[in-house]
PDB file of C-alpha atoms in Angstrom:
ATOM      1  CA  UNK A   1       1.443  15.021 -28.027  1.00  0.00           C
ATOM      2  CA  UNK A   2       2.510  18.326 -29.763  1.00  0.00           C
ATOM      3  CA  UNK A   3       1.628  16.200 -33.808  1.00  0.00           C
ATOM      4  CA  UNK A   4      -1.794  14.965 -32.727  1.00  0.00           C
ATOM      5  CA  UNK A   5      -4.158  16.124 -35.219  1.00  0.00           C
ATOM      6  CA  UNK A   6      -7.051  16.112 -32.662  1.00  0.00           C
ATOM      7  CA  UNK A   7      -4.277  17.756 -30.144  1.00  0.00           C
ATOM      8  CA  UNK A   8      -3.431  20.884 -33.423  1.00  0.00           C
ATOM      9  CA  UNK A   9      -7.305  20.511 -33.722  1.00  0.00           C
ATOM     10  CA  UNK A  10      -8.365  20.599 -29.717  1.00  0.00           C
ATOM     11  CA  UNK A  11      -5.278  23.611 -29.730  1.00  0.00           C
ATOM     12  CA  UNK A  12      -6.877  25.657 -31.855  1.00  0.00           C
ATOM     13  CA  UNK A  13     -11.167  25.362 -30.566  1.00  0.00           C
ATOM     14  CA  UNK A  14      -9.723  24.706 -26.502  1.00  0.00           C
ATOM     15  CA  UNK A  15      -6.682  26.954 -25.342  1.00  0.00           C
ATOM     16  CA  UNK A  16      -8.035  27.963 -22.170  1.00  0.00           C
ATOM     17  CA  UNK A  17      -8.163  24.685 -21.307  1.00  0.00           C
ATOM     18  CA  UNK A  18      -5.010  22.929 -22.024  1.00  0.00           C
ATOM     19  CA  UNK A  19      -3.033  22.052 -19.437  1.00  0.00           C
ATOM     20  CA  UNK A  20       0.727  21.261 -19.589  1.00  0.00           C
ATOM     21  CA  UNK A  21       1.846  18.088 -18.446  1.00  0.00           C
ATOM     22  CA  UNK A  22       4.840  16.083 -16.293  1.00  0.00           C
ATOM     23  CA  UNK A  23       5.880  13.480 -15.322  1.00  0.00           C
ATOM     24  CA  UNK A  24       6.549  12.365 -11.541  1.00  0.00           C
ATOM     25  CA  UNK A  25       9.462  10.701 -10.338  1.00  0.00           C
ATOM     26  CA  UNK A  26       7.643   7.094  -8.533  1.00  0.00           C
ATOM     27  CA  UNK A  27      10.526   6.585  -7.419  1.00  0.00           C
ATOM     28  CA  UNK A  28       9.848   9.335  -4.424  1.00  0.00           C
ATOM     29  CA  UNK A  29       7.137   9.150  -3.571  1.00  0.00           C
ATOM     30  CA  UNK A  30       5.669   7.221  -1.135  1.00  0.00           C
ATOM     31  CA  UNK A  31       1.878   5.336  -1.519  1.00  0.00           C
ATOM     32  CA  UNK A  32       0.310   3.821   1.686  1.00  0.00           C
ATOM     33  CA  UNK A  33      -1.850  -0.639   1.616  1.00  0.00           C
ATOM     34  CA  UNK A  34      -4.107  -0.992   3.314  1.00  0.00           C
ATOM     35  CA  UNK A  35      -2.716  -4.507   4.819  1.00  0.00           C
ATOM     36  CA  UNK A  36      -6.064  -6.903   5.958  1.00  0.00           C
ATOM     37  CA  UNK A  37      -4.566 -10.006   8.322  1.00  0.00           C
ATOM     38  CA  UNK A  38      -6.537 -13.206  10.278  1.00  0.00           C
ATOM     39  CA  UNK A  39      -4.453 -15.632  12.423  1.00  0.00           C
ATOM     40  CA  UNK A  40      -3.816 -17.071  15.628  1.00  0.00           C
ATOM     41  CA  UNK A  41      -3.568 -14.832  18.172  1.00  0.00           C
ATOM     42  CA  UNK A  42      -0.969 -15.202  20.664  1.00  0.00           C
ATOM     43  CA  UNK A  43       1.867 -13.307  22.824  1.00  0.00           C
ATOM     44  CA  UNK A  44       3.536 -11.123  20.457  1.00  0.00           C
ATOM     45  CA  UNK A  45       2.479 -11.611  17.260  1.00  0.00           C
ATOM     46  CA  UNK A  46       1.956  -7.748  17.218  1.00  0.00           C
ATOM     47  CA  UNK A  47       5.212  -6.577  18.586  1.00  0.00           C
ATOM     48  CA  UNK A  48       7.268  -9.491  15.312  1.00  0.00           C
ATOM     49  CA  UNK A  49       5.078  -7.881  13.175  1.00  0.00           C
ATOM     50  CA  UNK A  50       5.894  -4.174  14.041  1.00  0.00           C
ATOM     51  CA  UNK A  51       9.885  -5.391  15.061  1.00  0.00           C
ATOM     52  CA  UNK A  52       9.681  -7.435  10.978  1.00  0.00           C
ATOM     53  CA  UNK A  53       8.361  -3.326   8.995  1.00  0.00           C
ATOM     54  CA  UNK A  54       9.990  -1.649  10.814  1.00  0.00           C
ATOM     55  CA  UNK A  55      13.548  -2.594  11.520  1.00  0.00           C
ATOM     56  CA  UNK A  56      13.455  -5.422   9.183  1.00  0.00           C
ATOM     57  CA  UNK A  57      11.899  -4.462   5.763  1.00  0.00           C
ATOM     58  CA  UNK A  58      11.988  -0.583   7.579  1.00  0.00           C
ATOM     59  CA  UNK A  59       8.714   0.295   6.882  1.00  0.00           C
ATOM     60  CA  UNK A  60       6.505   3.236   7.650  1.00  0.00           C
ATOM     61  CA  UNK A  61       3.403   1.759  10.009  1.00  0.00           C
ATOM     62  CA  UNK A  62       0.361   4.774   9.358  1.00  0.00           C
ATOM     63  CA  UNK A  63      -2.072   2.649  11.484  1.00  0.00           C
ATOM     64  CA  UNK A  64      -2.804  -0.543  13.120  1.00  0.00           C
ATOM     65  CA  UNK A  65      -5.953  -1.588  13.853  1.00  0.00           C
ATOM     66  CA  UNK A  66      -6.450  -5.106  15.144  1.00  0.00           C
ATOM     67  CA  UNK A  67      -8.852  -7.559  17.177  1.00  0.00           C
ATOM     68  CA  UNK A  68      -8.572 -10.741  19.070  1.00  0.00           C
ATOM     69  CA  UNK A  69     -11.786 -12.602  19.605  1.00  0.00           C
ATOM     70  CA  UNK A  70     -11.744 -16.495  20.830  1.00  0.00           C
ATOM     71  CA  UNK A  71      -7.576 -17.154  20.533  1.00  0.00           C
ATOM     72  CA  UNK A  72      -7.770 -15.808  16.446  1.00  0.00           C
ATOM     73  CA  UNK A  73      -7.640 -12.256  15.553  1.00  0.00           C
ATOM     74  CA  UNK A  74      -8.125  -9.917  12.616  1.00  0.00           C
ATOM     75  CA  UNK A  75      -7.227  -6.371  11.199  1.00  0.00           C
ATOM     76  CA  UNK A  76      -5.391  -4.092   9.431  1.00  0.00           C
ATOM     77  CA  UNK A  77      -2.352  -2.670   9.176  1.00  0.00           C
ATOM     78  CA  UNK A  78      -1.927   0.781   7.054  1.00  0.00           C
ATOM     79  CA  UNK A  79       1.940   0.970   5.704  1.00  0.00           C
ATOM     80  CA  UNK A  80       3.770   2.970   3.523  1.00  0.00           C
ATOM     81  CA  UNK A  81       5.388   2.115   1.077  1.00  0.00           C
ATOM     82  CA  UNK A  82       8.135   2.583  -2.281  1.00  0.00           C
ATOM     83  CA  UNK A  83       6.439   0.802  -5.267  1.00  0.00           C
ATOM     84  CA  UNK A  84       4.623  -3.519  -5.671  1.00  0.00           C
ATOM     85  CA  UNK A  85       7.634  -4.567  -4.825  1.00  0.00           C
ATOM     86  CA  UNK A  86       8.127  -3.504  -1.635  1.00  0.00           C
ATOM     87  CA  UNK A  87       4.713  -4.369  -1.455  1.00  0.00           C
ATOM     88  CA  UNK A  88       4.891  -7.759  -2.665  1.00  0.00           C
ATOM     89  CA  UNK A  89       7.424  -8.463   0.011  1.00  0.00           C
ATOM     90  CA  UNK A  90       6.024  -7.024   3.618  1.00  0.00           C
ATOM     91  CA  UNK A  91       3.954  -8.718   2.633  1.00  0.00           C
ATOM     92  CA  UNK A  92       5.199 -12.530   2.492  1.00  0.00           C
ATOM     93  CA  UNK A  93       7.353 -10.917   4.739  1.00  0.00           C
ATOM     94  CA  UNK A  94       3.927 -10.539   6.893  1.00  0.00           C
ATOM     95  CA  UNK A  95       2.254 -14.192   6.422  1.00  0.00           C
ATOM     96  CA  UNK A  96       5.351 -15.670   7.227  1.00  0.00           C
ATOM     97  CA  UNK A  97       5.154 -14.705  11.389  1.00  0.00           C
ATOM     98  CA  UNK A  98       3.818 -18.292  12.787  1.00  0.00           C
ATOM     99  CA  UNK A  99       0.325 -17.847  13.817  1.00  0.00           C
ATOM    100  CA  UNK A 100      -0.751 -15.740  11.025  1.00  0.00           C
ATOM    101  CA  UNK A 101      -3.172 -17.787   8.403  1.00  0.00           C
ATOM    102  CA  UNK A 102      -3.788 -14.495   6.062  1.00  0.00           C
ATOM    103  CA  UNK A 103      -2.229 -11.711   4.965  1.00  0.00           C
ATOM    104  CA  UNK A 104      -4.735  -9.659   2.101  1.00  0.00           C
ATOM    105  CA  UNK A 105      -4.454  -5.666   0.645  1.00  0.00           C
ATOM    106  CA  UNK A 106      -7.538  -4.144   1.422  1.00  0.00           C
ATOM    107  CA  UNK A 107      -8.478  -1.341  -1.509  1.00  0.00           C
ATOM    108  CA  UNK A 108     -10.288   1.386  -1.139  1.00  0.00           C
ATOM    109  CA  UNK A 109     -14.023   1.087  -1.323  1.00  0.00           C
ATOM    110  CA  UNK A 110     -15.371   3.596  -4.056  1.00  0.00           C
TER     111      UNK A 110
END
């Protein structure tokens, strides 16, 4: 705030350190979300997931990596989402696919 006493004091002493800020319209900003999925492997499962994401939800798949062993699979799918609601819809849709046992967002470790 321009009328904040601390801001006024800082501006008078350290004006060279102050930058003007602007709010970004987050409706136009998309973010990557990494989803960790597990389930029972079957023919066509990944095709079904990609069809739901691309055709039904119109979500861009940035990367996909699936490993299968002994009839089960484990993998990561990175999708481009617009907001939390979009992400919730993606997760809910994947969970409804036959054979999927879990879908969780994977956060990057710092």
